[in-house]
Each structure stands twice: as structure tokens, then as C-alpha cells.
Coordinates of C-alpha atoms and ligand atoms in Angstrom, one line a residue:
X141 CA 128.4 168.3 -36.6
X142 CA 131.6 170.4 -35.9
X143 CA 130.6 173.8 -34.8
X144 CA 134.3 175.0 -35.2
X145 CA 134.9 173.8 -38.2
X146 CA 131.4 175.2 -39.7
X147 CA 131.9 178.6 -38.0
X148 CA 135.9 178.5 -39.8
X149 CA 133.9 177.6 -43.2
X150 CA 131.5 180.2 -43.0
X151 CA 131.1 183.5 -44.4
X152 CA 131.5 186.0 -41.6
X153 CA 129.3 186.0 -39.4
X154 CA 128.2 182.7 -38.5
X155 CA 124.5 184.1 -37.3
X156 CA 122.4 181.7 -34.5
X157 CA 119.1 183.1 -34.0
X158 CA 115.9 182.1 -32.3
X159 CA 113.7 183.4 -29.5
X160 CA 114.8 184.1 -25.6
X161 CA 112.2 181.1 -24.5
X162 CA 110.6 178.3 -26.5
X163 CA 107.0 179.6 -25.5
X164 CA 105.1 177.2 -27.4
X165 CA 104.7 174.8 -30.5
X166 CA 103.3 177.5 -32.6
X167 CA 105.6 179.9 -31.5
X168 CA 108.7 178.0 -32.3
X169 CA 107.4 176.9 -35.8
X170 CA 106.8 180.3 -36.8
X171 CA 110.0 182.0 -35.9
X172 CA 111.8 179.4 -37.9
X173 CA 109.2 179.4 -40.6
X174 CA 110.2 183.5 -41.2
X175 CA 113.7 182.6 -40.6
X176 CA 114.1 179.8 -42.8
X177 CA 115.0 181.6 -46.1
X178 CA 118.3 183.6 -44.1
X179 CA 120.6 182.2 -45.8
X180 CA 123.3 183.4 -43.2
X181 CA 121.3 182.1 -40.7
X182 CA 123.4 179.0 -39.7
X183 CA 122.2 177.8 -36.3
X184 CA 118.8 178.3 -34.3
X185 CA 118.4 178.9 -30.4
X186 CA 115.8 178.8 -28.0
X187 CA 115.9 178.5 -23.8
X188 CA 113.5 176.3 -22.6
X189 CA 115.0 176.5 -19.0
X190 CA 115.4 179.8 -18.4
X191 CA 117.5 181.5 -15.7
X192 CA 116.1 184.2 -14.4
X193 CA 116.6 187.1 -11.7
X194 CA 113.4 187.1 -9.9
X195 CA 111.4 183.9 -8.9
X196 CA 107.8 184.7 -10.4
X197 CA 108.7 184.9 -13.9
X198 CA 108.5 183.1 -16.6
X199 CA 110.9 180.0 -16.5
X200 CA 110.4 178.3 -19.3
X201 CA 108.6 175.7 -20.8
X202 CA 111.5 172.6 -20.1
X203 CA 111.5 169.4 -21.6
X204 CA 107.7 169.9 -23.2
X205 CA 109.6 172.2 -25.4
X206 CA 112.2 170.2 -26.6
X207 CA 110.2 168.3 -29.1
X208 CA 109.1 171.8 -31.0
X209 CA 113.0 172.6 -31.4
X210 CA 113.7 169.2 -32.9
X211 CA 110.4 169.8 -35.6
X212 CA 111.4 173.2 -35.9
X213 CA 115.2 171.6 -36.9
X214 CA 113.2 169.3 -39.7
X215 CA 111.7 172.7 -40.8
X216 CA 114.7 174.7 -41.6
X217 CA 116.8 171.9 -42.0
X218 CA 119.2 174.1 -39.3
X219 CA 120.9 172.7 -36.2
X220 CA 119.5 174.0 -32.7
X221 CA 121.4 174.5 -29.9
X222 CA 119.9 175.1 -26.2
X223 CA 121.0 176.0 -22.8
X224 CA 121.9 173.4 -20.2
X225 CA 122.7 174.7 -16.6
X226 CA 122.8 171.3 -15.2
X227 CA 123.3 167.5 -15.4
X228 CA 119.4 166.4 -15.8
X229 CA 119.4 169.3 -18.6
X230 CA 122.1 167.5 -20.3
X231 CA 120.5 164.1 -20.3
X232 CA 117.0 165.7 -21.6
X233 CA 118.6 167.7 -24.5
X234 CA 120.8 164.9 -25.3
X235 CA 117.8 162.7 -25.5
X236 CA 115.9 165.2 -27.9
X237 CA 119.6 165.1 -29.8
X238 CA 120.2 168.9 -29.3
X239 CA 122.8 169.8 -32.1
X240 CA 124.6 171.8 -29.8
X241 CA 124.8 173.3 -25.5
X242 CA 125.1 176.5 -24.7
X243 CA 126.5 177.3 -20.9
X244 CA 124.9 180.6 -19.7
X245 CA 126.6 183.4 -18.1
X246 CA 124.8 182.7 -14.6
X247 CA 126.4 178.9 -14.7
X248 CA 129.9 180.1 -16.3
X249 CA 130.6 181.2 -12.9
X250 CA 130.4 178.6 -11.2
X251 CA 133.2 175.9 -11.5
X252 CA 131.4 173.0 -9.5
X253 CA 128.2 173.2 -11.9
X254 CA 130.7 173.6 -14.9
X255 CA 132.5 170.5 -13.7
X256 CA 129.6 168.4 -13.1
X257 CA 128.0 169.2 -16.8
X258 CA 131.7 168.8 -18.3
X259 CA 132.2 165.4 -16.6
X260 CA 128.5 164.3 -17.6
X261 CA 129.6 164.3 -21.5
X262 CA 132.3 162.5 -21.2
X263 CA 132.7 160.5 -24.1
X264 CA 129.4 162.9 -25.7
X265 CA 130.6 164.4 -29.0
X266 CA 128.7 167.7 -28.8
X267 CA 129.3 171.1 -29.8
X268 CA 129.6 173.2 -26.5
X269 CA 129.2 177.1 -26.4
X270 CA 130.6 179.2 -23.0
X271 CA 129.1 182.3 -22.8
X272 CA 130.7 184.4 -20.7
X273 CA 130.5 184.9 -16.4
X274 CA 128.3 187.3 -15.9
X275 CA 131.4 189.4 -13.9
X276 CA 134.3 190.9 -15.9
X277 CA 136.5 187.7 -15.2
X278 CA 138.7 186.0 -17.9
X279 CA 140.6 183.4 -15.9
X280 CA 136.5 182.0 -15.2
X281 CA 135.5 181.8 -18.8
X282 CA 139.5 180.2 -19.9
X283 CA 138.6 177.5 -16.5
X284 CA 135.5 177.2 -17.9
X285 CA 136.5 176.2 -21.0
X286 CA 139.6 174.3 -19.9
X287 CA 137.0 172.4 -18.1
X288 CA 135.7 171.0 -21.1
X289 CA 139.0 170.4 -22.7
X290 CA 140.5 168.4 -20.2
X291 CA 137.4 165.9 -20.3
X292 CA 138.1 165.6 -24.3
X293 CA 135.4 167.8 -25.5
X294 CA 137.2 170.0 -28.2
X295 CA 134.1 171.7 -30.0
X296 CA 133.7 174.7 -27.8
X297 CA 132.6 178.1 -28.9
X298 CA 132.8 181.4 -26.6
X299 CA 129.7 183.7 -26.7
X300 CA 130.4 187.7 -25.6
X301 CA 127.1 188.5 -23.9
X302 CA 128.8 191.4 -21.9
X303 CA 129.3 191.9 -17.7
X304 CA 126.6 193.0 -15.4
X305 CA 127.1 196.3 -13.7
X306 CA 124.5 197.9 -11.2
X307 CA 122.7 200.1 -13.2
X308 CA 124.6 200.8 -16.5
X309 CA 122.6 203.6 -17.9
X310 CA 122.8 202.1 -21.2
X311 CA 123.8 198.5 -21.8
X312 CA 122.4 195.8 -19.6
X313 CA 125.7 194.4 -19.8
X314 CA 128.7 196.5 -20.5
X315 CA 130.6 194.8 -23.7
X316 CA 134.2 195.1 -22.1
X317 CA 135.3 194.4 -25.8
X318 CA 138.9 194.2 -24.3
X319 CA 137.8 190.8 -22.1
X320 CA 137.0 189.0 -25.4
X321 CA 139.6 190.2 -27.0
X322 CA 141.8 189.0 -24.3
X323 CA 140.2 185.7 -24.6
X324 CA 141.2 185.4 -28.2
X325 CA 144.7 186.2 -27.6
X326 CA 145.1 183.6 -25.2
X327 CA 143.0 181.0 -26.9
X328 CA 143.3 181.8 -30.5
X329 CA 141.6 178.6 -31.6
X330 CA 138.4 178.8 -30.0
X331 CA 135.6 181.0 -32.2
X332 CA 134.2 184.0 -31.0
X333 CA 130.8 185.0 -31.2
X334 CA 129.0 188.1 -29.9
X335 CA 125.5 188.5 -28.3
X336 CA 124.8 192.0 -28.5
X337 CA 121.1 191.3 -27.6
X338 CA 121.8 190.8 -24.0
X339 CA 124.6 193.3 -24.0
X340 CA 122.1 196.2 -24.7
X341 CA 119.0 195.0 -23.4
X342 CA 117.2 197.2 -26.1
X343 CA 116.5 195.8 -29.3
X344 CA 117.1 200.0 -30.9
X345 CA 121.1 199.2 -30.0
X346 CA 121.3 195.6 -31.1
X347 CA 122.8 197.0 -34.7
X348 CA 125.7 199.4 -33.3
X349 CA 126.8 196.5 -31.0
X350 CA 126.6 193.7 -33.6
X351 CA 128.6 196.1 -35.9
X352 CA 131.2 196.7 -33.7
X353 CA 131.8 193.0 -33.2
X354 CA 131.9 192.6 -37.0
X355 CA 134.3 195.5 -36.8
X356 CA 136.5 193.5 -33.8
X357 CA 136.5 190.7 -35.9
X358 CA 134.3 188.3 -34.1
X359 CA 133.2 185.0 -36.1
X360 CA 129.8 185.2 -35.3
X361 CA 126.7 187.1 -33.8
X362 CA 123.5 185.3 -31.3
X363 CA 120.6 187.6 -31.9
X364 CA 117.5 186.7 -30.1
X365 CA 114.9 187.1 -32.4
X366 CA 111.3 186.7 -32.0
X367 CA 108.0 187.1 -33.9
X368 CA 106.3 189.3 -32.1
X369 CA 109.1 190.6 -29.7
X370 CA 106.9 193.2 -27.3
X371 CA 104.8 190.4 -26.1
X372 CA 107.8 187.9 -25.6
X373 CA 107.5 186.0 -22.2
X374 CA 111.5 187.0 -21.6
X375 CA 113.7 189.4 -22.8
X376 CA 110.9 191.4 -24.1
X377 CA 112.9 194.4 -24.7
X378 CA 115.6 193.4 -26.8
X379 CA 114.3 190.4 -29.0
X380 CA 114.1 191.8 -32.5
X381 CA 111.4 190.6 -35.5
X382 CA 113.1 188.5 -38.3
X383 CA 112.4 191.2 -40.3
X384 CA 114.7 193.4 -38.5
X385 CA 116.7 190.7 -38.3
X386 CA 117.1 190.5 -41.8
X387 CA 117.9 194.3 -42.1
X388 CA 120.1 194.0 -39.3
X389 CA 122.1 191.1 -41.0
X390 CA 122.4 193.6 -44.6
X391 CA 123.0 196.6 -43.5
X392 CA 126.4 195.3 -41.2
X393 CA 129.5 197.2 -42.6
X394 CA 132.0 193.5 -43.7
X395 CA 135.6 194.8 -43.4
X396 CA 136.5 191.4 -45.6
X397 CA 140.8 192.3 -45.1
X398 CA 141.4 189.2 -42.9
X399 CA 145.2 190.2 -43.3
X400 CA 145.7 192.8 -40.2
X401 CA 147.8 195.6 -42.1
X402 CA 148.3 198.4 -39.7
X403 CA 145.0 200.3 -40.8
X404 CA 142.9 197.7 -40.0
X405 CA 144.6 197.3 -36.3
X406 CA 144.2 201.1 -36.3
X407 CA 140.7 200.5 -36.9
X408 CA 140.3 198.1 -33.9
X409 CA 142.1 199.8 -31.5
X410 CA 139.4 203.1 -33.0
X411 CA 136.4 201.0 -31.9
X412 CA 137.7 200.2 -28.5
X413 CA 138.8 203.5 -27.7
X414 CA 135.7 204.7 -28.7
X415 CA 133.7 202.1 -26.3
X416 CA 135.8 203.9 -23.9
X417 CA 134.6 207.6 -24.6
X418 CA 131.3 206.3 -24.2
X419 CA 131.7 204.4 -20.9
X420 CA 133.5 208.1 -19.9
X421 CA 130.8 210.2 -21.0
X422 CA 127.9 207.9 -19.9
X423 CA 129.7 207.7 -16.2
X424 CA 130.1 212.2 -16.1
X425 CA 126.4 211.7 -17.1
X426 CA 125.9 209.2 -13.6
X427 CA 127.7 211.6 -11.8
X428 CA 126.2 214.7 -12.7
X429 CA 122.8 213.3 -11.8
X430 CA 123.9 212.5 -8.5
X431 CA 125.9 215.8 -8.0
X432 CA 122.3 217.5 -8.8
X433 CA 120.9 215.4 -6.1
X434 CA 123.1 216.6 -4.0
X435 CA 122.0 220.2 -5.4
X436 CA 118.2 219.7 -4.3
X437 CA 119.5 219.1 -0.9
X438 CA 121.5 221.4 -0.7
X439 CA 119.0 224.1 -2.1
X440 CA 116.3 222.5 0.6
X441 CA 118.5 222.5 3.8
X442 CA 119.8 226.3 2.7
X443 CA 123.5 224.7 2.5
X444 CA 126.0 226.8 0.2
X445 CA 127.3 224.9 -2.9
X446 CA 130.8 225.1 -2.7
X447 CA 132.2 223.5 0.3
X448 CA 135.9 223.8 0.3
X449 CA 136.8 222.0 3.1
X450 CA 135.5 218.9 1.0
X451 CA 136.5 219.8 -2.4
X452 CA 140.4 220.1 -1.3
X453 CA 139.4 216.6 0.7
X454 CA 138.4 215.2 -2.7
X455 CA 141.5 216.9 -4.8
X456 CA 144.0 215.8 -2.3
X457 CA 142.8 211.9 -2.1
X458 CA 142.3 211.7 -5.8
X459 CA 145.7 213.2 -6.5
X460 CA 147.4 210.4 -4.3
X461 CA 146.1 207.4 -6.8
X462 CA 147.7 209.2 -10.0
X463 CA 150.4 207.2 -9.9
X464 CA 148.1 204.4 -10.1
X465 CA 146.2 206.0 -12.9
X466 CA 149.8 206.5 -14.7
X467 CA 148.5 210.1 -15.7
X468 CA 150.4 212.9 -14.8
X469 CA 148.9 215.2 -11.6
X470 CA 148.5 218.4 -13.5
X471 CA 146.3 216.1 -15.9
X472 CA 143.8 214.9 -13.3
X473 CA 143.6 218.2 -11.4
X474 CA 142.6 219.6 -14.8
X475 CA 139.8 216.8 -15.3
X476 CA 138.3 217.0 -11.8
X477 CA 138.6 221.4 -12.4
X478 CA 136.2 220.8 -15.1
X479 CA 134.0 218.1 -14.0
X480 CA 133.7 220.3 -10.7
X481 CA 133.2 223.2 -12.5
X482 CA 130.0 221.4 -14.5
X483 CA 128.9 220.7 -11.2
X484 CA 128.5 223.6 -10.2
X485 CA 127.0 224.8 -13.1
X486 CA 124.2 222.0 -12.6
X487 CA 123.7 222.9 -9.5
X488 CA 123.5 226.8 -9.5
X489 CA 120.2 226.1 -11.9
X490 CA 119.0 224.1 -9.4
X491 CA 119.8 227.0 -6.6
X492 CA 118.0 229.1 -8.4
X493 CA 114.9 227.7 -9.9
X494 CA 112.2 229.6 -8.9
Ligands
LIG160 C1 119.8 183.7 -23.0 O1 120.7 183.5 -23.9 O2 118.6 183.8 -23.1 C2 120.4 183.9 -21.6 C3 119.7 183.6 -20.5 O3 121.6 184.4 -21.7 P1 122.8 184.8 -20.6 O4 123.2 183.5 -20.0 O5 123.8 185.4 -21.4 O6 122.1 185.7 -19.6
LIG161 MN1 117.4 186.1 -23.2

């Protein structure tokens, strides 16, 4: 199989779905079972070795699971593709004849283990797909991927599953829509497929993100999917029923004008800039939180709100990066004015609660 060429001959988007984990025989068989009659359903997925943040939880099921992917392949009569994080991953999934190997975020950083699993299929002809490093860093998923090219593998795929912040207070991952973007104006030939299940983390935002990417102009979409998604053993939260899957998949908005006229860049450059207001407004939430933190204390230690000695220390160091900013000084002064004043506003209510 050639994943690029399949992805290039497909309707937009090329849709792989599938569980988080393989969690068991039955499991597997009846996700595909539901999904079997998608018909833009192209590709399935499914972990079986999972990566995850805290020892303790579930990590998969490994190569016991491996035969339920291939049965669940003679099923829908799809190709499955699985995560491979190292070299004795490779050989199992290659022995089970995965259809394709996807790289996770938590291995795209790190260019030893991408080296060893590039220079293990050396000669393999196998659809690869690099999801991205889990921090915000093209030149690691473009030597990731060069990795792979320069060992003659030329099937690769990049997956968008968005850059972990410390508590982002609403995607797990922020989408960064300008680092793919980036990506695809430096390596136009490689497809681009978006994740927006571990983007958001919630399976309520999964549609707005997965439009957007239609709206980018991504190939494709990877939307864990699962049938009974609140008990899954991983990724609980944002795994979404076929069902919703389904509605998910009919209700996206196709902007079908693959010839970029200037409304349809206008469009583009739209979304992103309104990613941005969000990421804006959601940050002036973050910091009016804290700033009313600062009001309890301030209302417990009998401490009076406005402090000028640090305000003016705030103004004057802020002002010193505008330059750095490239906005004007009257501009910024007028921003922090008003995200001071808010503050204060916040914090005068919490003054005077009774
Ligand atoms: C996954 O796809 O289930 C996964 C672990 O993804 P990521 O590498 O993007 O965290
Ligand atoms: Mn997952």
C-alpha cells in the first residue's frame, strides 16, 4: 500500500479511526464492526503499547493484541496502522504485517529512538506516520522525518496532535495551527493529517477542531473513536462513539475550492487569527484567576489593592520589550490599562464580599 498516494486519491479527509488502546478481542471486533459501513473511513488505529504519563496505568495489551487488529483488518477489509516507539515494536508489528507505523509525539522527540526505528526498516516498504514532538518544535518533526527519508523510506505521513503546555485551560494540547502549517510550506509533499482528539482532550471539542483543520486544508483527520468511550482504559475523555463519529464526519463544512483565490487565503489566515483570540482571551482568563488569588490574600493579610510601587515596576519592564513585541508603546500601555483595570475590578468584589 502507498499511504500518500491513497491519501492524494481520496476525497478530503482521508479519516483513520479506531480506539486509544486495543483492550481486548471483543473490543476491537466491535469498533470495527460499527465502523465498517463509513465509507470515508479509510484506515483503522489502535495502540497496543501505550505511552503513558504515570506508571500505574493502563499500558496496553502489546503483542496479544496484535492478532485482533489483523482479524479486525479481514473484517472491514481496511488497513490498520499502530504505534511503534521502539525497535522490538517494529519487528512485532511487522510480523503481524501492520499496514502502516505511526511514531508518537513522546518518541518524535527523541532523535536517537527515531534513528534506531528508521535504521531498523531499512529496506521495509511501510507506510510511516510522524506525529508531532510533543513541544512546539518544527526543525524535530522535519529531522524526524528526514530521518526516514534519508534511509529510503518515502511513504511518510505527518499527524498534528497539538503541543503540551502546563495546564492549558482548554486544549490538552494547544493546536499551534501555524507549526503545521509551517511544516507544509517547507515539505509540501508530505500529507497532513490532524488529531483533534488529543488536541482537545474532550470528546464535546473534537468537531470545532476537526473543522478547523478541514478549514486549513489538512488531508486527513485521526479520531479515536471507541464503543463505549466513558469506560475506555485510555483517553477516556476524548474517544468519541462511531455514532458521533459518523455525525461528526457529516456535519464538517468541505470548502471543495482547492484553487487558493484570495478569499479562500482570507479564510485561512480568519481561522488562525481567530485560534489566536482564543489563546488571548483564554490566557486574560489564567490571569485574572490568579490576580483574584492575589485578591484573597490580599483581603486576608488587610493589604490595599493597588500597590503603585509595583504596578509602575510592571509598566516600566513591560514597556522595555515593545520593541520586541513590534507594537507601538502607547499600544501596550493601553492593553496592560485595561487588563489592570479588570483586575481591579475582580478584586474590589473580592475586598468586599461580606
Ligand atoms: C495515541 O495516538 O493514542 C497517542 C498516544 O498519541 P500521542 O503520541 O499523540 O500522544
Ligand atoms: Mn490516545
Amino acid at each position: 500500500m502507498n499511504l500518500q498516494s491513497l491519501i492524494k486519491n481520496t476525497e478530503r479527509p482521508f479519516v483513520i479511526a479506531g480506539p486509544c488502546s486495543a483492550e481486548s478481542e471483543a473490543q476491537v471486533l466491535a469498533i470495527s464492526e460499527s465502523l465498517s459501513d463509513f465509507s470515508a473511513l479509510k484506515m483503522t488505529r489502535a495502540g497496543v503499547w501505550k505511552p503513558r504519563t504515570r506508571p500505574g496505568s493502563f499500558e496496553g495489551k502489546g503483542e496479544e493484541a496484535l492478532p485482533w487488529l489483523a482479524k479486525s483488518r479481514a473484517q472491514t477489509q481496511l488497513p490498520f496502522c499502530v504505534e511503534v516507539a521502539n525497535v522490538e515494536q517494529v519487528e512485532i508489528a511487522l510480523k503481524y504485517q501492520a499496514d502502516a507505523l505511526w511514531i508518537g509525539a513522546r518518541t518524535t522527540v527523541n532523535p536517537f529512538l527515531v534513528q534506531e526505528i528508521a535504521s531498523s526498516l531499512e529496506g521495509v516498504k511501510i507506510p510511516i506516520l510522524i506525529k508531532n514532538p510533543i513541544n512546539p518544535d518544527l526543525e524535530l518533526w522535519i529531522g524526524a522525518i528526514e530521518r526516514f527519508q534519508k534511509i529510503g523510506l518515502d511513504d511518510l505521513t505527518a499527524i498534528h496532535r497539538g503541543f503540551s503546555v502546563y495546564k492549558h485551560p482548554i486544549y490538552r494540547n494547544v493546536p499551534m495551527w501555524e507549526i503545521p502549517l509551517a511544516l507544509r510550506e517547507r515539505m509540501p509533499e508530505i500529507p497532513l493529517i490532524c488529531d483533534p482528539s488529543h488536541i482537545t482532550g474532550k470528546r464535546d471539542l473534537v468537531f470545532d477542531v476537526a473543522q478547523t483543520a478541514m478549514d486549513l486544508n489538512f488531508d486527513g483527520l485521526m479520531i479515536e473513536t471507541h464503543n463505549d468511550p466513558d469506560n475506555a482504559l485510555s483517553d477516556a475523555a476524548q474517544q468519541i462513539k462511531p455514532s458521533d463519529l459518523k455525525n461528526l464526519l457529516s456535519s464538517l463544512v468541505m470548502r471543495t475550492n482547492t484553487n487558493l483565490n484570495a478569499k479562500e487565503a482570507l479564510n485561512q489566515i480568519r481561522v488562525e487569527i481567530n485560534a489566536l483570540d482564543d489563546l488571548i482571551f483564554e490566557h486574560l482568563k489564567q490571569r485574572l484567576l490568579l490576580s483574584e488569588k492575589v485578591g484573597e490574600i490580599k483581603k486576608e493579610h488587610h493589604i490595599t489593592i493597588f500597590q503603585q510601587e509595583h504596578w509602575t515596576k510592571l509598566i516600566a519592564e513591560r514597556l522595555k520589550m515593545t520593541s520586541d513585541y513590534g507594537l507601538s508603546q502607547d499600544f501596550v500601555r493601553k492593553v496592560l490599562d485595561a487588563i489592570h483595570q479588570e483586575s481591579i475590578q475582580h478584586q474590589l468584589r473580592i475586598m468586599n464580599r461580606k
